[in-house]
Amino acid sequence: GIQVEQSPPDLILQEGANSTLRCNFSDSVNNLQWFHQNPWGQLINLFYIPSGTKQNGRLSATTVATERYSLLYISSSQTTDSGVYFCAVERGNQGGKLIFGQGTELSVKP
Amino acid sequence: GAGVSQTPSNKVTEKGKYVELRCDPISGHTALYWYRQSLGQGPEFLIYFQGTGAADDSGLPNDRFFAVRPEGSVSTLKIQRTERGDSAVYLCASSPGGKGGETQYFGPGTRLLVL
């Protein structure tokens, strides 16, 4: 099956710093989503981005489908950005089944 | 409702017991998904429904697990003869059309602990 690898596994930042999280996947996809899982376990949608670039406030994401990777950028990080960031992909012939990476655990220190 | 809701939020049971976990999807969403998340891992797919029927149940770990969605809205995940290894967070998600290639919206999860 399709493999999803996220890097780095852990990241510690000072408040105000910028960061880039990466998601590599092993096959073509027709859906890619980035999620933030907050300390209470809620998965919050950040981006639906099978290709191209999107921005939402301090967050932006880019997916290069032909090279099978996606990047999530966090600028001017805040302590509330802490949590685990997941990338999840869906193959074109498998309906809505999402395959998740292992996540990047981000900790933003004041 | 405004979002996906799941009940109970927490469930503690004893090994060998039967449990039911409920999911209420976003109103009007055709597709409903169940995932399971173990500590320190990403969610893993269990089953998804397109309307009332299970379109893909390839992620169910064994025949102790099954799920229903009799009227195409609320779904129940049922686990028989629970084992300690079933302890995890069970997440439900829904999406508008269920044909793939669309955003899935997740509920808060049910934390199951099997003693």
GROMACS .gro file of C-alpha atoms in nm:
model
  225
    1GLY     CA    1   0.000   0.000   0.000
    2ILE     CA    2   0.089   0.365  -0.016
    3GLN     CA    3   0.350   0.487   0.232
    4VAL     CA    4   0.332   0.828   0.399
    5GLU     CA    5   0.639   0.961   0.575
    6GLN     CA    6   0.653   1.282   0.774
    7SER     CA    7   0.957   1.471   0.891
    8PRO     CA    8   1.082   1.573   1.132
    9PRO     CA    9   0.916   1.350   1.393
   10ASP     CA   10   0.964   1.614   1.663
   11LEU     CA   11   1.028   1.986   1.655
   12ILE     CA   12   1.083   2.239   1.932
   13LEU     CA   13   1.059   2.609   1.849
   14GLN     CA   14   1.076   2.938   2.029
   15GLU     CA   15   0.766   3.151   1.992
   16GLY     CA   16   0.795   3.366   1.680
   17ALA     CA   17   1.008   3.121   1.483
   18ASN     CA   18   0.915   2.976   1.145
   19SER     CA   19   0.907   2.608   1.053
   20THR     CA   20   0.856   2.371   0.762
   21LEU     CA   21   0.703   2.027   0.797
   22ARG     CA   22   0.736   1.773   0.519
   23CYS     CA   23   0.518   1.487   0.396
   24ASN     CA   24   0.644   1.236   0.138
   25PHE     CA   25   0.415   0.980  -0.021
   26SER     CA   26   0.495   0.682  -0.236
   27ASP     CA   27   0.222   0.689  -0.502
   28SER     CA   28  -0.012   0.923  -0.685
   29VAL     CA   29  -0.296   1.063  -0.475
   30ASN     CA   30  -0.622   1.244  -0.536
   31ASN     CA   31  -0.657   1.384  -0.185
   32LEU     CA   32  -0.406   1.521   0.061
   33GLN     CA   33  -0.505   1.683   0.386
   34TRP     CA   34  -0.306   1.845   0.665
   35PHE     CA   35  -0.446   1.824   1.017
   36HIS     CA   36  -0.351   1.968   1.354
   37GLN     CA   37  -0.431   1.746   1.650
   38ASN     CA   38  -0.462   1.962   1.957
   39PRO     CA   39  -0.373   1.847   2.310
   40TRP     CA   40  -0.733   1.732   2.361
   41GLY     CA   41  -0.709   1.499   2.064
   42GLN     CA   42  -0.933   1.688   1.821
   43LEU     CA   43  -0.820   1.665   1.458
   44ILE     CA   44  -0.859   2.007   1.301
   45ASN     CA   45  -0.858   2.047   0.925
   46LEU     CA   46  -0.587   2.283   0.807
   47PHE     CA   47  -0.576   2.228   0.432
   48TYR     CA   48  -0.723   2.013   0.161
   49ILE     CA   49  -0.442   2.033  -0.092
   50PRO     CA   50  -0.392   1.752  -0.347
   51SER     CA   51  -0.186   1.996  -0.553
   52GLY     CA   52  -0.081   2.359  -0.563
   53THR     CA   53  -0.038   2.615  -0.288
   54LYS     CA   54  -0.280   2.753  -0.031
   55GLN     CA   55  -0.247   3.003   0.250
   56ASN     CA   56  -0.453   3.063   0.560
   57GLY     CA   57  -0.317   3.331   0.790
   58ARG     CA   58   0.022   3.225   0.928
   59LEU     CA   59  -0.007   2.881   0.771
   60SER     CA   60   0.051   2.783   0.414
   61ALA     CA   61   0.090   2.455   0.229
   62THR     CA   62   0.233   2.341  -0.101
   63THR     CA   63   0.186   2.003  -0.266
   64VAL     CA   64   0.397   1.898  -0.564
   65ALA     CA   65   0.201   1.595  -0.677
   66THR     CA   66   0.443   1.499  -0.955
   67GLU     CA   67   0.727   1.474  -0.701
   68ARG     CA   68   0.507   1.320  -0.431
   69TYR     CA   69   0.559   1.557  -0.145
   70SER     CA   70   0.380   1.828   0.047
   71LEU     CA   71   0.511   2.101   0.276
   72LEU     CA   72   0.337   2.282   0.559
   73TYR     CA   73   0.480   2.620   0.657
   74ILE     CA   74   0.413   2.778   0.993
   75SER     CA   75   0.529   3.137   1.032
   76SER     CA   76   0.560   3.342   1.350
   77SER     CA   77   0.474   3.037   1.560
   78GLN     CA   78   0.264   3.072   1.874
   79THR     CA   79   0.230   2.845   2.177
   80THR     CA   80  -0.119   2.752   2.057
   81ASP     CA   81   0.041   2.595   1.748
   82SER     CA   82   0.174   2.316   1.969
   83GLY     CA   83   0.042   1.968   1.902
   84VAL     CA   84   0.079   1.699   1.640
   85TYR     CA   85   0.055   1.773   1.269
   86PHE     CA   86  -0.063   1.493   1.042
   87CYS     CA   87  -0.054   1.455   0.670
   88ALA     CA   88  -0.307   1.211   0.521
   89VAL     CA   89  -0.347   1.094   0.163
   90GLU     CA   90  -0.604   0.906  -0.039
   91ARG     CA   91  -0.533   0.703  -0.350
   92GLY     CA   92  -0.749   0.758  -0.654
   93ASN     CA   93  -0.896   0.409  -0.662
   94GLN     CA   94  -0.970   0.369  -0.291
   95GLY     CA   95  -1.269   0.591  -0.229
   96GLY     CA   96  -1.236   0.799   0.083
   97LYS     CA   97  -0.987   0.587   0.274
   98LEU     CA   98  -0.722   0.820   0.422
   99ILE     CA   99  -0.373   0.692   0.498
  100PHE     CA  100  -0.203   0.896   0.771
  101GLY     CA  101   0.161   0.961   0.836
  102GLN     CA  102   0.309   0.921   1.181
  103GLY     CA  103   0.288   1.291   1.249
  104THR     CA  104   0.523   1.571   1.352
  105GLU     CA  105   0.500   1.670   1.718
  106LEU     CA  106   0.554   2.044   1.749
  107SER     CA  107   0.624   2.218   2.075
  108VAL     CA  108   0.636   2.600   2.076
  109LYS     CA  109   0.800   2.748   2.385
  110PRO     CA  110   0.716   3.099   2.512
  111GLY     CA  111  -2.545   1.952   1.371
  112ALA     CA  112  -2.257   2.188   1.324
  113GLY     CA  113  -1.991   1.919   1.337
  114VAL     CA  114  -1.933   1.548   1.379
  115SER     CA  115  -2.026   1.429   1.727
  116GLN     CA  116  -1.930   1.107   1.901
  117THR     CA  117  -2.059   0.942   2.215
  118PRO     CA  118  -1.947   0.850   2.468
  119SER     CA  119  -1.637   1.065   2.491
  120ASN     CA  120  -1.478   0.808   2.720
  121LYS     CA  121  -1.555   0.443   2.779
  122VAL     CA  122  -1.397   0.209   3.030
  123THR     CA  123  -1.484  -0.156   3.007
  124GLU     CA  124  -1.355  -0.493   3.116
  125LYS     CA  125  -1.191  -0.750   2.895
  126GLY     CA  126  -1.453  -0.968   2.730
  127LYS     CA  127  -1.734  -0.715   2.739
  128TYR     CA  128  -1.929  -0.574   2.444
  129VAL     CA  129  -1.917  -0.203   2.359
  130GLU     CA  130  -2.095   0.029   2.116
  131LEU     CA  131  -1.956   0.360   1.998
  132ARG     CA  132  -2.181   0.610   1.826
  133CYS     CA  133  -2.112   0.868   1.557
  134ASP     CA  134  -2.337   1.149   1.436
  135PRO     CA  135  -2.203   1.291   1.108
  136ILE     CA  136  -2.248   1.640   0.973
  137SER     CA  137  -2.605   1.675   0.851
  138GLY     CA  138  -2.638   1.583   0.486
  139HIS     CA  139  -2.301   1.411   0.455
  140THR     CA  140  -2.329   1.092   0.256
  141ALA     CA  141  -2.001   0.934   0.358
  142LEU     CA  142  -1.897   0.828   0.708
  143TYR     CA  143  -1.561   0.688   0.813
  144TRP     CA  144  -1.424   0.515   1.123
  145TYR     CA  145  -1.058   0.528   1.220
  146ARG     CA  146  -0.864   0.405   1.522
  147GLN     CA  147  -0.570   0.588   1.679
  148SER     CA  148  -0.332   0.420   1.917
  149LEU     CA  149  -0.105   0.622   2.143
  150GLY     CA  150   0.173   0.792   1.951
  151GLN     CA  151   0.044   0.681   1.611
  152GLY     CA  152  -0.150   0.833   1.327
  153PRO     CA  153  -0.514   0.729   1.280
  154GLU     CA  154  -0.571   0.401   1.094
  155PHE     CA  155  -0.867   0.340   0.867
  156LEU     CA  156  -1.128   0.086   0.976
  157ILE     CA  157  -1.436   0.117   0.756
  158TYR     CA  158  -1.629   0.364   0.545
  159PHE     CA  159  -1.993   0.392   0.451
  160GLN     CA  160  -2.147   0.541   0.141
  161GLY     CA  161  -2.504   0.593   0.253
  162THR     CA  162  -2.623   0.282   0.436
  163GLY     CA  163  -2.377   0.041   0.284
  164ALA     CA  164  -2.018  -0.033   0.381
  165ALA     CA  165  -1.813   0.066   0.077
  166ASP     CA  166  -1.482  -0.050   0.223
  167ASP     CA  167  -1.436  -0.249   0.544
  168SER     CA  168  -1.081  -0.360   0.472
  169GLY     CA  169  -0.945  -0.197   0.787
  170LEU     CA  170  -1.153  -0.388   1.039
  171PRO     CA  171  -0.894  -0.592   1.233
  172ASN     CA  172  -1.106  -0.906   1.287
  173ASP     CA  173  -1.463  -1.032   1.312
  174ARG     CA  174  -1.508  -0.892   1.661
  175PHE     CA  175  -1.548  -0.552   1.500
  176PHE     CA  176  -1.844  -0.447   1.291
  177ALA     CA  177  -2.029  -0.127   1.216
  178VAL     CA  178  -2.373  -0.030   1.093
  179ARG     CA  179  -2.540   0.276   0.949
  180PRO     CA  180  -2.899   0.163   0.902
  181GLU     CA  181  -3.057   0.494   0.796
  182GLY     CA  182  -2.760   0.654   0.627
  183SER     CA  183  -2.687   0.904   0.902
  184VAL     CA  184  -2.587   0.784   1.253
  185SER     CA  185  -2.338   0.498   1.268
  186THR     CA  186  -2.251   0.256   1.548
  187LEU     CA  187  -1.920   0.075   1.578
  188LYS     CA  188  -1.962  -0.246   1.774
  189ILE     CA  189  -1.683  -0.441   1.939
  190GLN     CA  190  -1.749  -0.785   2.082
  191ARG     CA  191  -1.538  -0.968   2.342
  192THR     CA  192  -1.313  -0.667   2.392
  193GLU     CA  193  -0.941  -0.719   2.445
  194ARG     CA  194  -0.685  -0.494   2.611
  195GLY     CA  195  -0.531  -0.431   2.269
  196ASP     CA  196  -0.855  -0.266   2.157
  197SER     CA  197  -0.777   0.029   2.384
  198ALA     CA  198  -0.742   0.333   2.159
  199VAL     CA  199  -0.919   0.648   2.046
  200TYR     CA  200  -1.190   0.570   1.791
  201LEU     CA  201  -1.242   0.857   1.549
  202CYS     CA  202  -1.532   0.916   1.316
  203ALA     CA  203  -1.530   1.145   1.014
  204SER     CA  204  -1.779   1.245   0.746
  205SER     CA  205  -1.763   1.400   0.402
  206PRO     CA  206  -2.028   1.535   0.166
  207GLY     CA  207  -2.022   1.294  -0.129
  208GLY     CA  208  -1.808   0.997  -0.041
  209LYS     CA  209  -1.665   0.950  -0.389
  210GLY     CA  210  -1.318   1.039  -0.272
  211GLY     CA  211  -1.115   1.350  -0.331
  212GLU     CA  212  -1.292   1.565  -0.074
  213THR     CA  213  -1.230   1.699   0.275
  214GLN     CA  214  -1.308   1.470   0.567
  215TYR     CA  215  -1.424   1.631   0.893
  216PHE     CA  216  -1.342   1.454   1.216
  217GLY     CA  217  -1.527   1.420   1.543
  218PRO     CA  218  -1.362   1.449   1.887
  219GLY     CA  219  -1.325   1.073   1.925
  220THR     CA  220  -1.419   0.813   2.184
  221ARG     CA  221  -1.140   0.706   2.417
  222LEU     CA  222  -1.183   0.335   2.487
  223LEU     CA  223  -0.995   0.171   2.772
  224VAL     CA  224  -1.022  -0.205   2.816
  225LEU     CA  225  -0.909  -0.322   3.158
   0.00000   0.00000   0.00000
